[in-house]
Coordinates of C-alpha atoms in Angstrom, one line a residue:
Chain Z
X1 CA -60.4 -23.8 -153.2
X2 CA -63.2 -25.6 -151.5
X3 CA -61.5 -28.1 -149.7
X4 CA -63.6 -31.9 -150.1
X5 CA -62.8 -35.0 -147.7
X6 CA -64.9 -38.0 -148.8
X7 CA -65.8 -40.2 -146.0
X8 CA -66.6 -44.4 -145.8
X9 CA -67.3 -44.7 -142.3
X10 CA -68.6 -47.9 -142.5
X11 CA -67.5 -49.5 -138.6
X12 CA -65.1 -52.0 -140.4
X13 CA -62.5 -50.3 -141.9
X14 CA -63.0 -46.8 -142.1
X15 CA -61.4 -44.7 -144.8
X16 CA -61.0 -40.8 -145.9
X17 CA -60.1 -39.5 -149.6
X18 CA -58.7 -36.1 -150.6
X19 CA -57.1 -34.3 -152.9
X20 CA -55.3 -31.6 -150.6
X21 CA -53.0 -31.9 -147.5
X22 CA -53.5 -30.3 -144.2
X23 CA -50.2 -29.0 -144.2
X24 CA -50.6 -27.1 -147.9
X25 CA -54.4 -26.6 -148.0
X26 CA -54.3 -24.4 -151.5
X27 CA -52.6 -27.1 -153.3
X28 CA -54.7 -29.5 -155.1
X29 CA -53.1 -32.9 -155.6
X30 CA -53.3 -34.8 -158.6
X31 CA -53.6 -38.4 -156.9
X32 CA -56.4 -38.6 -154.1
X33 CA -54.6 -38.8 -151.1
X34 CA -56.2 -42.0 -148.5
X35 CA -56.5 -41.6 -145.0
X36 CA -56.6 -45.2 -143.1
X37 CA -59.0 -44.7 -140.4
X38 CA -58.4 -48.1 -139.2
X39 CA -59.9 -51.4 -138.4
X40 CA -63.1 -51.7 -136.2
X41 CA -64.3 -48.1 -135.8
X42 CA -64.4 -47.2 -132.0
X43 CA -64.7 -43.8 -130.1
X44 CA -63.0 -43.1 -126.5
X45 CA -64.2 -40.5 -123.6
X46 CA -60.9 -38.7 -122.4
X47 CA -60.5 -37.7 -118.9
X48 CA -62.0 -34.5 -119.9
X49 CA -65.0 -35.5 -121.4
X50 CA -64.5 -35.2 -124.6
X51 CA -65.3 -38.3 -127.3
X52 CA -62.1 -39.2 -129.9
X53 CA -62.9 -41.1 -132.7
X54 CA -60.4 -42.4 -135.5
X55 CA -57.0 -43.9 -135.7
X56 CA -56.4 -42.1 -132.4
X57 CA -59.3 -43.5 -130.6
X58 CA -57.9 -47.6 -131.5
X59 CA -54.6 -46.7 -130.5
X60 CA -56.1 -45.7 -127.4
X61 CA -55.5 -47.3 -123.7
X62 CA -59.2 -46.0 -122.8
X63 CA -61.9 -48.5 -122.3
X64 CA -59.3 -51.3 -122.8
X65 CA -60.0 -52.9 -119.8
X66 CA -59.3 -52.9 -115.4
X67 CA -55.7 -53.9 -116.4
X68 CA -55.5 -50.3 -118.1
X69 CA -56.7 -49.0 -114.1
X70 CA -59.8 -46.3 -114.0
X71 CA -59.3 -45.3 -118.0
X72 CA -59.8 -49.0 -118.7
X73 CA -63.1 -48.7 -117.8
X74 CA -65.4 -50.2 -120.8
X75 CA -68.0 -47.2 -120.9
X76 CA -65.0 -44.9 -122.5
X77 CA -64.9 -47.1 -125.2
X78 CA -68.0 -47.2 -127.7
X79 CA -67.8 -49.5 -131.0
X80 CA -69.1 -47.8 -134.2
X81 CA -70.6 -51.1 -135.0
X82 CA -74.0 -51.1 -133.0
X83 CA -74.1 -47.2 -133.9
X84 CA -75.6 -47.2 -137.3
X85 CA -78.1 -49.3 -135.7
X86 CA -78.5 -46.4 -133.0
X87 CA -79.1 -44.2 -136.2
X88 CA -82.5 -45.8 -137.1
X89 CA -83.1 -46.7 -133.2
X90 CA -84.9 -44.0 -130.9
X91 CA -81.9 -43.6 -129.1
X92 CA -79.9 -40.8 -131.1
X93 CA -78.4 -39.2 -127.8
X94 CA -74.7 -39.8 -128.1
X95 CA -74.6 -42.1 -131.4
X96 CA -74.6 -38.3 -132.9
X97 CA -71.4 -37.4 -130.5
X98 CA -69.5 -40.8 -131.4
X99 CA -70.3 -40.5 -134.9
X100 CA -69.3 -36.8 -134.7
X101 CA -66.2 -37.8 -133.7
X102 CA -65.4 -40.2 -135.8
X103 CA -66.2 -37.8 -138.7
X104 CA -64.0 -35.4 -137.0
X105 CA -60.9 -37.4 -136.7
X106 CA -61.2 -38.0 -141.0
X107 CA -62.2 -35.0 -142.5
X108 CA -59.9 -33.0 -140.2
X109 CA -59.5 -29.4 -142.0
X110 CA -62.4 -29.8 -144.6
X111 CA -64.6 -27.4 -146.0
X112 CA -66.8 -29.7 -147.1
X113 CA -67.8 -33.5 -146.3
X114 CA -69.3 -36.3 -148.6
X115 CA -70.5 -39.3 -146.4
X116 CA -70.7 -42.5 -148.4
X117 CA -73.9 -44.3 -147.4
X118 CA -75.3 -48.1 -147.9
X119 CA -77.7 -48.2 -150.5
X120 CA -79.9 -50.7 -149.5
X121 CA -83.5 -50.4 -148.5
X122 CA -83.0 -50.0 -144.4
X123 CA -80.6 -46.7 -145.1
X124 CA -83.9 -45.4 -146.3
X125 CA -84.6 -41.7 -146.8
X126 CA -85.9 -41.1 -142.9
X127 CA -82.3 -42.7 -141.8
X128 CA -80.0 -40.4 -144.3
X129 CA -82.1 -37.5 -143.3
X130 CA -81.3 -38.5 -139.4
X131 CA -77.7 -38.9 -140.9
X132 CA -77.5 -35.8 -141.7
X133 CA -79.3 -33.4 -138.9
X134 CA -76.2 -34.7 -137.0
X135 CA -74.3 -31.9 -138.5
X136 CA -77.1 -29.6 -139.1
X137 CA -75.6 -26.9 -137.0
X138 CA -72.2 -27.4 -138.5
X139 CA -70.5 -25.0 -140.7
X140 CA -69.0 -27.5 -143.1
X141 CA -71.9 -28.8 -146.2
X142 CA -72.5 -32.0 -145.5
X143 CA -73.8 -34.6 -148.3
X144 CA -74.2 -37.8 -149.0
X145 CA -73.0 -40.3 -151.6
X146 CA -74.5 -43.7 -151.9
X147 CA -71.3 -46.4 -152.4
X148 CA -72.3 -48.1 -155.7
X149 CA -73.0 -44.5 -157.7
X150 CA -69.3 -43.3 -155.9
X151 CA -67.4 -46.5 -157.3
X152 CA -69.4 -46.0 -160.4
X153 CA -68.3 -42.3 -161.0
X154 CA -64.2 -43.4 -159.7
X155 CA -64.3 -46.5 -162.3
X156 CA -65.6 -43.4 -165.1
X157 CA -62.9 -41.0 -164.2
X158 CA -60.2 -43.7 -164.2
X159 CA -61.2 -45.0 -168.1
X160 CA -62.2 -48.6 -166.6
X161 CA -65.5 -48.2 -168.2
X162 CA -65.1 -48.2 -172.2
X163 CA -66.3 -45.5 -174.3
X164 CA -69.1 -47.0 -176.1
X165 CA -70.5 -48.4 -173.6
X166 CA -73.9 -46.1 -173.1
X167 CA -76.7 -47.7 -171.9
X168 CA -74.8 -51.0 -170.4
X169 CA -75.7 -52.5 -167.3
X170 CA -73.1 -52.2 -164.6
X171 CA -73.6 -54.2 -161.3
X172 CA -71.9 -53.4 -157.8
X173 CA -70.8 -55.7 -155.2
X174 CA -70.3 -54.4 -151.9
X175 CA -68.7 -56.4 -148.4
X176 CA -70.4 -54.7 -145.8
X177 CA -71.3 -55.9 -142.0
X178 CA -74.2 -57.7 -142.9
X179 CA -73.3 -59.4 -146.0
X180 CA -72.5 -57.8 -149.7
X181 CA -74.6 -54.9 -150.9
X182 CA -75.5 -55.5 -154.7
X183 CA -76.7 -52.5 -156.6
X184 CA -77.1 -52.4 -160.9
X185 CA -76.6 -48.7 -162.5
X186 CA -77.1 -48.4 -166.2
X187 CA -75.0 -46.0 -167.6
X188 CA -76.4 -43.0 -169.7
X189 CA -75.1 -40.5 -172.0
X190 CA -76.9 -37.0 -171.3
X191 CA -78.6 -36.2 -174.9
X192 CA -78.3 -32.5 -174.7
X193 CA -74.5 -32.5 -173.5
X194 CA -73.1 -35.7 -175.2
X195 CA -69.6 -35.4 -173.4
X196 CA -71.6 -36.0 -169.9
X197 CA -72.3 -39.4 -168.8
X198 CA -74.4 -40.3 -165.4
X199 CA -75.1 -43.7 -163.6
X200 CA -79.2 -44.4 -164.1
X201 CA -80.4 -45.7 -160.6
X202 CA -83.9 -47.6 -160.7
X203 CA -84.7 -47.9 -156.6
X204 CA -82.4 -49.3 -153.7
X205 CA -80.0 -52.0 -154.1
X206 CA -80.1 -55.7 -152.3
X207 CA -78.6 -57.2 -149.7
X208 CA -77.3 -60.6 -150.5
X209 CA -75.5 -63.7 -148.9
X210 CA -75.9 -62.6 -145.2
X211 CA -73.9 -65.1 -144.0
X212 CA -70.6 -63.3 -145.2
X213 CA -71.2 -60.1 -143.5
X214 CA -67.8 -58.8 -142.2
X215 CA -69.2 -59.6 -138.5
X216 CA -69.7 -62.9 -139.0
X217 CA -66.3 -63.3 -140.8
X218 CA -64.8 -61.1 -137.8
X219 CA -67.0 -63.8 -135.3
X220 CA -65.9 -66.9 -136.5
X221 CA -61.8 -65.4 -137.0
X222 CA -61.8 -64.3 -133.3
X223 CA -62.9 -67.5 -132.0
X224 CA -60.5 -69.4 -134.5
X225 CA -57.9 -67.0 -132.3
X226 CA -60.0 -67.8 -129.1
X227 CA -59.6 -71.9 -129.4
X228 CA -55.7 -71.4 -130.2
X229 CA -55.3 -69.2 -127.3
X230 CA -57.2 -70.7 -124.6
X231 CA -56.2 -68.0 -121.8
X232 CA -58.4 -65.7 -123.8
X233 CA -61.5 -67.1 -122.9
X234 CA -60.8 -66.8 -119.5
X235 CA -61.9 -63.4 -118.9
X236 CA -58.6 -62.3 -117.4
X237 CA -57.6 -60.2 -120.1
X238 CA -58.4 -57.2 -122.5
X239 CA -60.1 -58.2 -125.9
X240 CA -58.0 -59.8 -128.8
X241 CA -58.5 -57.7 -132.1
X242 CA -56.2 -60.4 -134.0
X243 CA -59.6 -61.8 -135.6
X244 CA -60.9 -58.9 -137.7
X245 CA -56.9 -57.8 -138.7
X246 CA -56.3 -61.6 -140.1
X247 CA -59.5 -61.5 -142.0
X248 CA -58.8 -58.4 -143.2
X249 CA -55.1 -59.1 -143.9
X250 CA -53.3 -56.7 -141.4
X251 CA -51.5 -59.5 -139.5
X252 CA -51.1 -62.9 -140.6
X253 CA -50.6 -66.4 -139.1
X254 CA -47.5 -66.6 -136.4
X255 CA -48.0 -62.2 -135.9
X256 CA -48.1 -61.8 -131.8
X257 CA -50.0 -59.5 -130.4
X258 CA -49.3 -58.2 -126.6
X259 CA -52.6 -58.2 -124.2
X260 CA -52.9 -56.4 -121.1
X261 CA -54.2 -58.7 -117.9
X262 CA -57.1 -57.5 -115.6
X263 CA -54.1 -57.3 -112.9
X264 CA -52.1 -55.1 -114.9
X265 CA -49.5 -58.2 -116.4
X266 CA -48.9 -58.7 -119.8
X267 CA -49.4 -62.1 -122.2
X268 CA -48.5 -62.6 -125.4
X269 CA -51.2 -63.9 -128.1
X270 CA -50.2 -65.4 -131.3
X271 CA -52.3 -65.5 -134.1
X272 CA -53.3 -69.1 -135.1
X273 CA -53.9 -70.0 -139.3
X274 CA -57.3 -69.5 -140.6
X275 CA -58.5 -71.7 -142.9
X276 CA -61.3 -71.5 -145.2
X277 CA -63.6 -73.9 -142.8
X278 CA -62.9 -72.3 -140.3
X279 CA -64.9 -69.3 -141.2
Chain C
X1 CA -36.4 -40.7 -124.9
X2 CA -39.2 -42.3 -127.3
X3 CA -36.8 -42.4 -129.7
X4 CA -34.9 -45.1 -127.6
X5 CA -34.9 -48.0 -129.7
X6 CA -37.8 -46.8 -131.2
X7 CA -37.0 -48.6 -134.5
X8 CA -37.7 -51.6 -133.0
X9 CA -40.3 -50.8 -130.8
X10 CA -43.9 -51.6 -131.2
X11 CA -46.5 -49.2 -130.1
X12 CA -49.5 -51.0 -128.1
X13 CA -51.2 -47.8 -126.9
X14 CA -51.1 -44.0 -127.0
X15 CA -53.3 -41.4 -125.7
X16 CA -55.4 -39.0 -128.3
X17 CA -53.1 -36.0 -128.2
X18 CA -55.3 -32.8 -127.6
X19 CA -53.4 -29.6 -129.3
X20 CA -53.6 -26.6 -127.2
X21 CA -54.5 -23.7 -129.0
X22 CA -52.2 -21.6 -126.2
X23 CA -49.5 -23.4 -124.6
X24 CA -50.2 -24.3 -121.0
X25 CA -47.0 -24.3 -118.4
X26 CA -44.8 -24.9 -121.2
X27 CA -46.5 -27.5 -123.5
X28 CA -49.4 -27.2 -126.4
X29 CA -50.4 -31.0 -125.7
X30 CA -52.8 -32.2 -123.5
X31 CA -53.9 -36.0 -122.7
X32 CA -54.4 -38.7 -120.6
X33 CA -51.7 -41.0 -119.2
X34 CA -49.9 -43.2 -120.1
X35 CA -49.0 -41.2 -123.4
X36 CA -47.5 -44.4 -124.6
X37 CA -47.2 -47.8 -124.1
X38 CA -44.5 -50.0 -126.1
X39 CA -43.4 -53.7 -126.3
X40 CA -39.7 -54.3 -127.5
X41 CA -40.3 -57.8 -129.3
X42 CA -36.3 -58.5 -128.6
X43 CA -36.4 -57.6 -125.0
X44 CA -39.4 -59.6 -124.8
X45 CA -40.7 -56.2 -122.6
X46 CA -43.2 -53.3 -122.2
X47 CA -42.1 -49.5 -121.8
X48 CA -44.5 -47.2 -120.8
X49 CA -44.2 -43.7 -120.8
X50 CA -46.1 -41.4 -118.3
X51 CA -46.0 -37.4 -118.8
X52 CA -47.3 -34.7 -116.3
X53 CA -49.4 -36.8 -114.4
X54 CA -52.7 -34.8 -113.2
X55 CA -53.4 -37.3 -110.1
X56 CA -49.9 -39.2 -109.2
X57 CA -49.6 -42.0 -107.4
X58 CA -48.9 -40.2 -103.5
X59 CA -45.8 -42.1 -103.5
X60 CA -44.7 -40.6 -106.9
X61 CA -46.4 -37.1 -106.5
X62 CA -43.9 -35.8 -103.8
X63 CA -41.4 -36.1 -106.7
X64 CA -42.8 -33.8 -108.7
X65 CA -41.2 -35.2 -111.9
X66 CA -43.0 -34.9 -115.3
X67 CA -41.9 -37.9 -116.5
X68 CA -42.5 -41.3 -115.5
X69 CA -41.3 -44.6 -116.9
X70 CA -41.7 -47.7 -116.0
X71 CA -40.9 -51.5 -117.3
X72 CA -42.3 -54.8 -117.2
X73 CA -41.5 -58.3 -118.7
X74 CA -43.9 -60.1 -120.8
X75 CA -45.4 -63.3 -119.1
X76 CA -44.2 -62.4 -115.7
X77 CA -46.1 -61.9 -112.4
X78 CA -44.3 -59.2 -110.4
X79 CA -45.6 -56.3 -113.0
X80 CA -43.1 -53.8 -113.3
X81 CA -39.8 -53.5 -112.5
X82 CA -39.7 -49.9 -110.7
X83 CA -39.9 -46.7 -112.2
X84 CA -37.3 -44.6 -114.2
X85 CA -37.5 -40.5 -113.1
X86 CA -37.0 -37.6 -115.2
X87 CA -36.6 -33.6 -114.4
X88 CA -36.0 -31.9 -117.5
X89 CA -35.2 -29.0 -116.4
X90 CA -35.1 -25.5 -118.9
X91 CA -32.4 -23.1 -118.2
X92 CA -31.0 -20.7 -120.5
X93 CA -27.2 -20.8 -119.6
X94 CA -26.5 -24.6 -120.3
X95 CA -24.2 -27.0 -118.6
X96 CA -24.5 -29.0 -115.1
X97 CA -25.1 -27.5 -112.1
X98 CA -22.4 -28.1 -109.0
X99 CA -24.0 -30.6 -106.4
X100 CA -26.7 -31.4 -107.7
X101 CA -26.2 -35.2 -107.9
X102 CA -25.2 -35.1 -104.5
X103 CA -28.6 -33.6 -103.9
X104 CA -30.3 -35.8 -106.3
X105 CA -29.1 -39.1 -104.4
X106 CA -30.5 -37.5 -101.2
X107 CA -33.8 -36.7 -102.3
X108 CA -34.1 -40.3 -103.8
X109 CA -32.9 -41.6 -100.4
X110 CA -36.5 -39.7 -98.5
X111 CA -38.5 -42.0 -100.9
X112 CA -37.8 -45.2 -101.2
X113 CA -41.6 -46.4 -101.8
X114 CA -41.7 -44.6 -105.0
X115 CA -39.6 -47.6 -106.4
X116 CA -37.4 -45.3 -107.9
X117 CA -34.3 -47.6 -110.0
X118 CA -33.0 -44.7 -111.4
X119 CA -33.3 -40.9 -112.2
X120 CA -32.2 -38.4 -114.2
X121 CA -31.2 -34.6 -114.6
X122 CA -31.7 -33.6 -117.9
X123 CA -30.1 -29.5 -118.7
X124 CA -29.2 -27.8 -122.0
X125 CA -25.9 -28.3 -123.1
X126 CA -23.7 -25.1 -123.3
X127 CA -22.5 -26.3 -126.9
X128 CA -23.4 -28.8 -129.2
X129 CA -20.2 -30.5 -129.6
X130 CA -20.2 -32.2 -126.3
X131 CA -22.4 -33.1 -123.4
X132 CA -21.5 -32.9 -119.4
X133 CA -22.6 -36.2 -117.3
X134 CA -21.9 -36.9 -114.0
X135 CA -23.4 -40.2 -112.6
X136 CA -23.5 -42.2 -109.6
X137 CA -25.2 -45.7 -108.7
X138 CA -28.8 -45.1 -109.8
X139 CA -28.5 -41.3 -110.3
X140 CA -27.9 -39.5 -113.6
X141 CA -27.4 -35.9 -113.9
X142 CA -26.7 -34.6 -118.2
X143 CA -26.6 -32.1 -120.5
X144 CA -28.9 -32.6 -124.1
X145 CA -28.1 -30.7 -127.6
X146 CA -30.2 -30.1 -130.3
X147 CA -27.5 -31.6 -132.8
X148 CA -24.6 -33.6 -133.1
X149 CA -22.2 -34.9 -130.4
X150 CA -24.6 -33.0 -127.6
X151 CA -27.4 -34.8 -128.8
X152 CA -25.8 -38.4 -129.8
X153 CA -23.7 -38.6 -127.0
X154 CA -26.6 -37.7 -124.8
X155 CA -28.5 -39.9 -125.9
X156 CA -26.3 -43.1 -125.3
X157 CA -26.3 -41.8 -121.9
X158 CA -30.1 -42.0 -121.5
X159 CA -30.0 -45.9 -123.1
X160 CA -27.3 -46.6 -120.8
X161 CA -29.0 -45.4 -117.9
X162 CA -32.4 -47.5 -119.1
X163 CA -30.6 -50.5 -119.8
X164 CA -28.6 -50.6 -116.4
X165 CA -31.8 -51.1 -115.3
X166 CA -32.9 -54.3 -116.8
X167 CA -31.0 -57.7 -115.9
X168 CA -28.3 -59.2 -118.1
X169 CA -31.4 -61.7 -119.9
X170 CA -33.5 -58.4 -120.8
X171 CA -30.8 -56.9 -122.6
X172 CA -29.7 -59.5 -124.8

C-alpha cells in the first residue's frame, strides 16, 4: 500500500490528512485520520543546525526571545507566513529548507505527498513548478492539489453533492491570508464512463474581500490583546500568540497565557473579549 | 518526574525531540535544553526541566548531574528559586547504597553557588513491592520500581521532596 499524506500548509493553520497510522502502516483506515499542525506555521534552527518545522517547532523555546538566553535568539525562529512570498521572490535559499521542514514534520512516514495549493492567479504555473523542484531530489512523488477541486472531490465522496446534479455550478469559498479565495467548478459526468464524475475548471479563481485576510483578522486580534495588556507593548517580553488562537477559537476571552520577560521573569497575559468592531 | 502533577500542568515550551537511530550514552533522544518548560496554574509557578546539558552553567557542570530543575513564581522578580538535582543512577542489583547520603550532603556542601535546594539519588528498587529512602535536610537518596508500591511510593517521595521546596503560599 502506497502510503498518501495530503498536506494544507497554508502558514495559518496547517493541517495533514491520512488514511494510515505510523504505528500500523499496512492498515488502511476507513475515516481519514487529521493531523493538527498548529496555529501560525513557524520553523526553528536546533543547536545542531538542523530546521524543525510543525507542531514541534511552536512548542518550541527557540527564537522565543533573550528571556529564553542564546536559543531565544529570533534568527532560530522563521514564520511560514512571509515564505510563500519567498516562493515567487528571488530569494529561494532557505524558504526551500523551512518549507521542507514543515513538510517533514506532516507527512512523517509517507510514500507519497499531495500539497494543496491556492488557486488564484499569483500561485501561477512558474510558482507551483518552483513549489515543486523543492523536493525534486526527494524519493517520495510529490503533487499538487489546488484547494477548491480537493473540497470539491471530499464533498463528492461524502454524498453532499446530489446525484442529478451534472452540469451544476458549484462555487468555493476559501479564508486564506489575504482574504477569501473564490473559485466556480461545474460538475461533469464523463460520457464514456457514466459512473465517473469530475469538477470542470475554466481558468484561476479570484481573490475577494482583502480586508478579511486571516492577517489582518490576526492584526487587529493581537492588538485588541495588546491595548488590554499594556505591558506587552513595552518590548520587555516575548510575543503574545493569544490574537490569532482567539480568532481562530483555540482560547477564548478570560484564557491566560504565561510570557517569558527579556530578563528571564515570567508575566501572565489574559486574553481580553473580541468584539466584532474590534476587528 | 514529568509526570509530577502533570495533570494539571500546562506545557509552555518543549524542545523538538531528535530520535537517535543508535542510542548514544544510554538515550535515543537528542535536543536542546530546557526539554520542557511548565506553568502549574494552581501554584501560580513555572517548572522547568533541564536534561544532559551539553554546556552547563560552570557552577552546575562540576555536578555532573543529568538532570536539572528549577522553579520560579509567576510575577516575581528574583527568577528562580534554586535548582533541584538529580543522579539517576543504573545499577543492576537494586536497593540503596550504605553512605551515600552522607556523601551526598558533603558534595552539596563544596558547592554552594550552584543554588542547589535539594538533590536526589535515584537507584532500582530490589522489588517492586516497596521502595528504600533515606533523607536528610535537603538530601534525598531512593529506590524507583517499574510498578506498584516501588513506583507509587517513590513517587510521593519525589513530590515531597519538590514541594519541601516551595513556601507554604506555593503549595496551597
Amino acid at each position: 500500500m502506497r502510503r498518501v499524506s495530503g498536506l494544507d500548509i497554508n502558514r495559518w493553520r496547517d493541517i495533514a490528512a491520512r488514511d494510515w497510522e505510523i504505528e500500523e502502516p499496512d492498515v488502511q483506515l476507513e475515516a481519514a485520520r487529521i493531523v493538527d499542525g498548529g496555529l501560525g506555521t513557524v520553523a526553528v534552527k536546533e543547536s545542531s543546525g538542523d530546521w524543525i518545522g510543525g507542531p514541534q517547532a511552536l512548542l518550541a523555546l527557540h527564537g522565543r526571545g533573550q528571556g529564553w538566553g542564546a536559543l531565544g535568539n529570533s534568527e532560530r525562529r522563521v514564520s511560514l507566513a512571509p515564505m510563500l512570498d519567498g516562493l515567487r521572490s528571488d530569494n529561494p535559499l532557505t524558504v526551500n529548507e523551512i518549507y521542507g521542514a514543515t513538510v517533514n514534520a506532516l507527512a512523517r512516514g509517507a510514500d507519497d505527498v499531495i500539497l494543496s495549493v491556492p488557486d488564484v492567479q499569483d500561485f501561477d504555473e512558474a510558482t507551483q513548478f518552483r513549489m515543486l523542484s523543492i523536493f525534486h531530489r526527494d524519493r517520495r512523488q510529490f503533487r499538487l492539489l489546488w484547494k477548491p477541486v480537493a473540497a470539491f472531490l471530499h464533498a463528492l465522496d461524502c454524498h453532499a453533492i446530489p446525484q442529478n446534479a451534472d452540469g451544476a455550478l458549484f462555487c468555493f469559498l476559501i479564508h486564506s491570508g489575504t482574504g477569501i479565495e473564490l473559485q466556480t467548478l461545474r460538475l461533469r459526468r464523463d460520457s464514456e464512463h457514466p459512473d465517473h464524475v469530475a469538477p470542470e475548471r475554466d481558468g484561476y479563481g479570484f481573490r475577494i474581500l482583502r480586508n478579511l485576510g486571516l492577517k489582518q483578522l490576526a492584526d487587529r486580534a493581537h492588538a485588541s490583546v495588546v491595548r488590554a495588556n499594556p505591558v506587552l507593548g513595552e518590548g520587555f517580553c516575548e510575543r503574545s500568540t493569544l490574537g490569532l488562537r482567539l480568532i481562530c477559537g483555540n482560547n477564548g476571552t478570560g484564557d491566560v497565557e504565561i510570557l517569558r520577560l527579556n530578563n528571564a521573569n515570567w508575566i501572565e497575559i489574559i486574553a481580553p473579549e473580541i468584539a466584532e468592531g474590534d476587528i | 518526574l514529568l509526570h509530577w502533577r502533570a495533570s494539571r500542568a500546562e506545557l509552555i515550551a518543549a524542545a523538538p525531540l531528535d530520535f537517535l537511530s543508535e542510542q548514544y550514552r544510554g538515550s535515543w533522544i537528542a535536543h536542546d535544553n530546557p526539554l520542557a518548560t511548565f506553568y502549574l496554574p494552581q501554584q501560580k509557578m513555572i517548572v522547568e526541566v533541564r536534561y544532559r546539558m551539553r554546556k552547563p552553567d560552570k557552577h552546575l557542570s562540576d555536578f555532573a548531574a543529568p538532570i536539572w530543575i528549577r522553579f520560579g513564581r509567576i510575577g516575581d522578580v528574583v527568577g528562580f528559586l534554586g535548582n533541584i538535582v538529580i543522579w539517576p543512577i543504573w545499577a543492576i542489583r537494586g536497593s540503596l547504597i550504605d553512605g551515600e547520603l552522607t556523601e551526598l550532603e558533603r558534595v552539596l556542601a563544596t558547592g554552594t553557588r550552584a543554588s542547589i535546594v535539594p538533590a536526589a539519588i535515584l537507584r532500582p528498587s530490589s522489588s517492586d513491592e516497596h521502595c528504600d529512602c533515606e533523607r536528610s535536610k535537603g538530601a534525598l537518596c531512593l529506590t524507583l520500581g517499574t510498578q506498584s508500591a516501588a513506583l507509587w511510593t517513590s513517587l510521593s517521595e519525589l513530590t515531597h521532596l519538590f514541594t519541601s521546596t516551595l513556601t507554604p503560599g506555593d503549595r496551597q
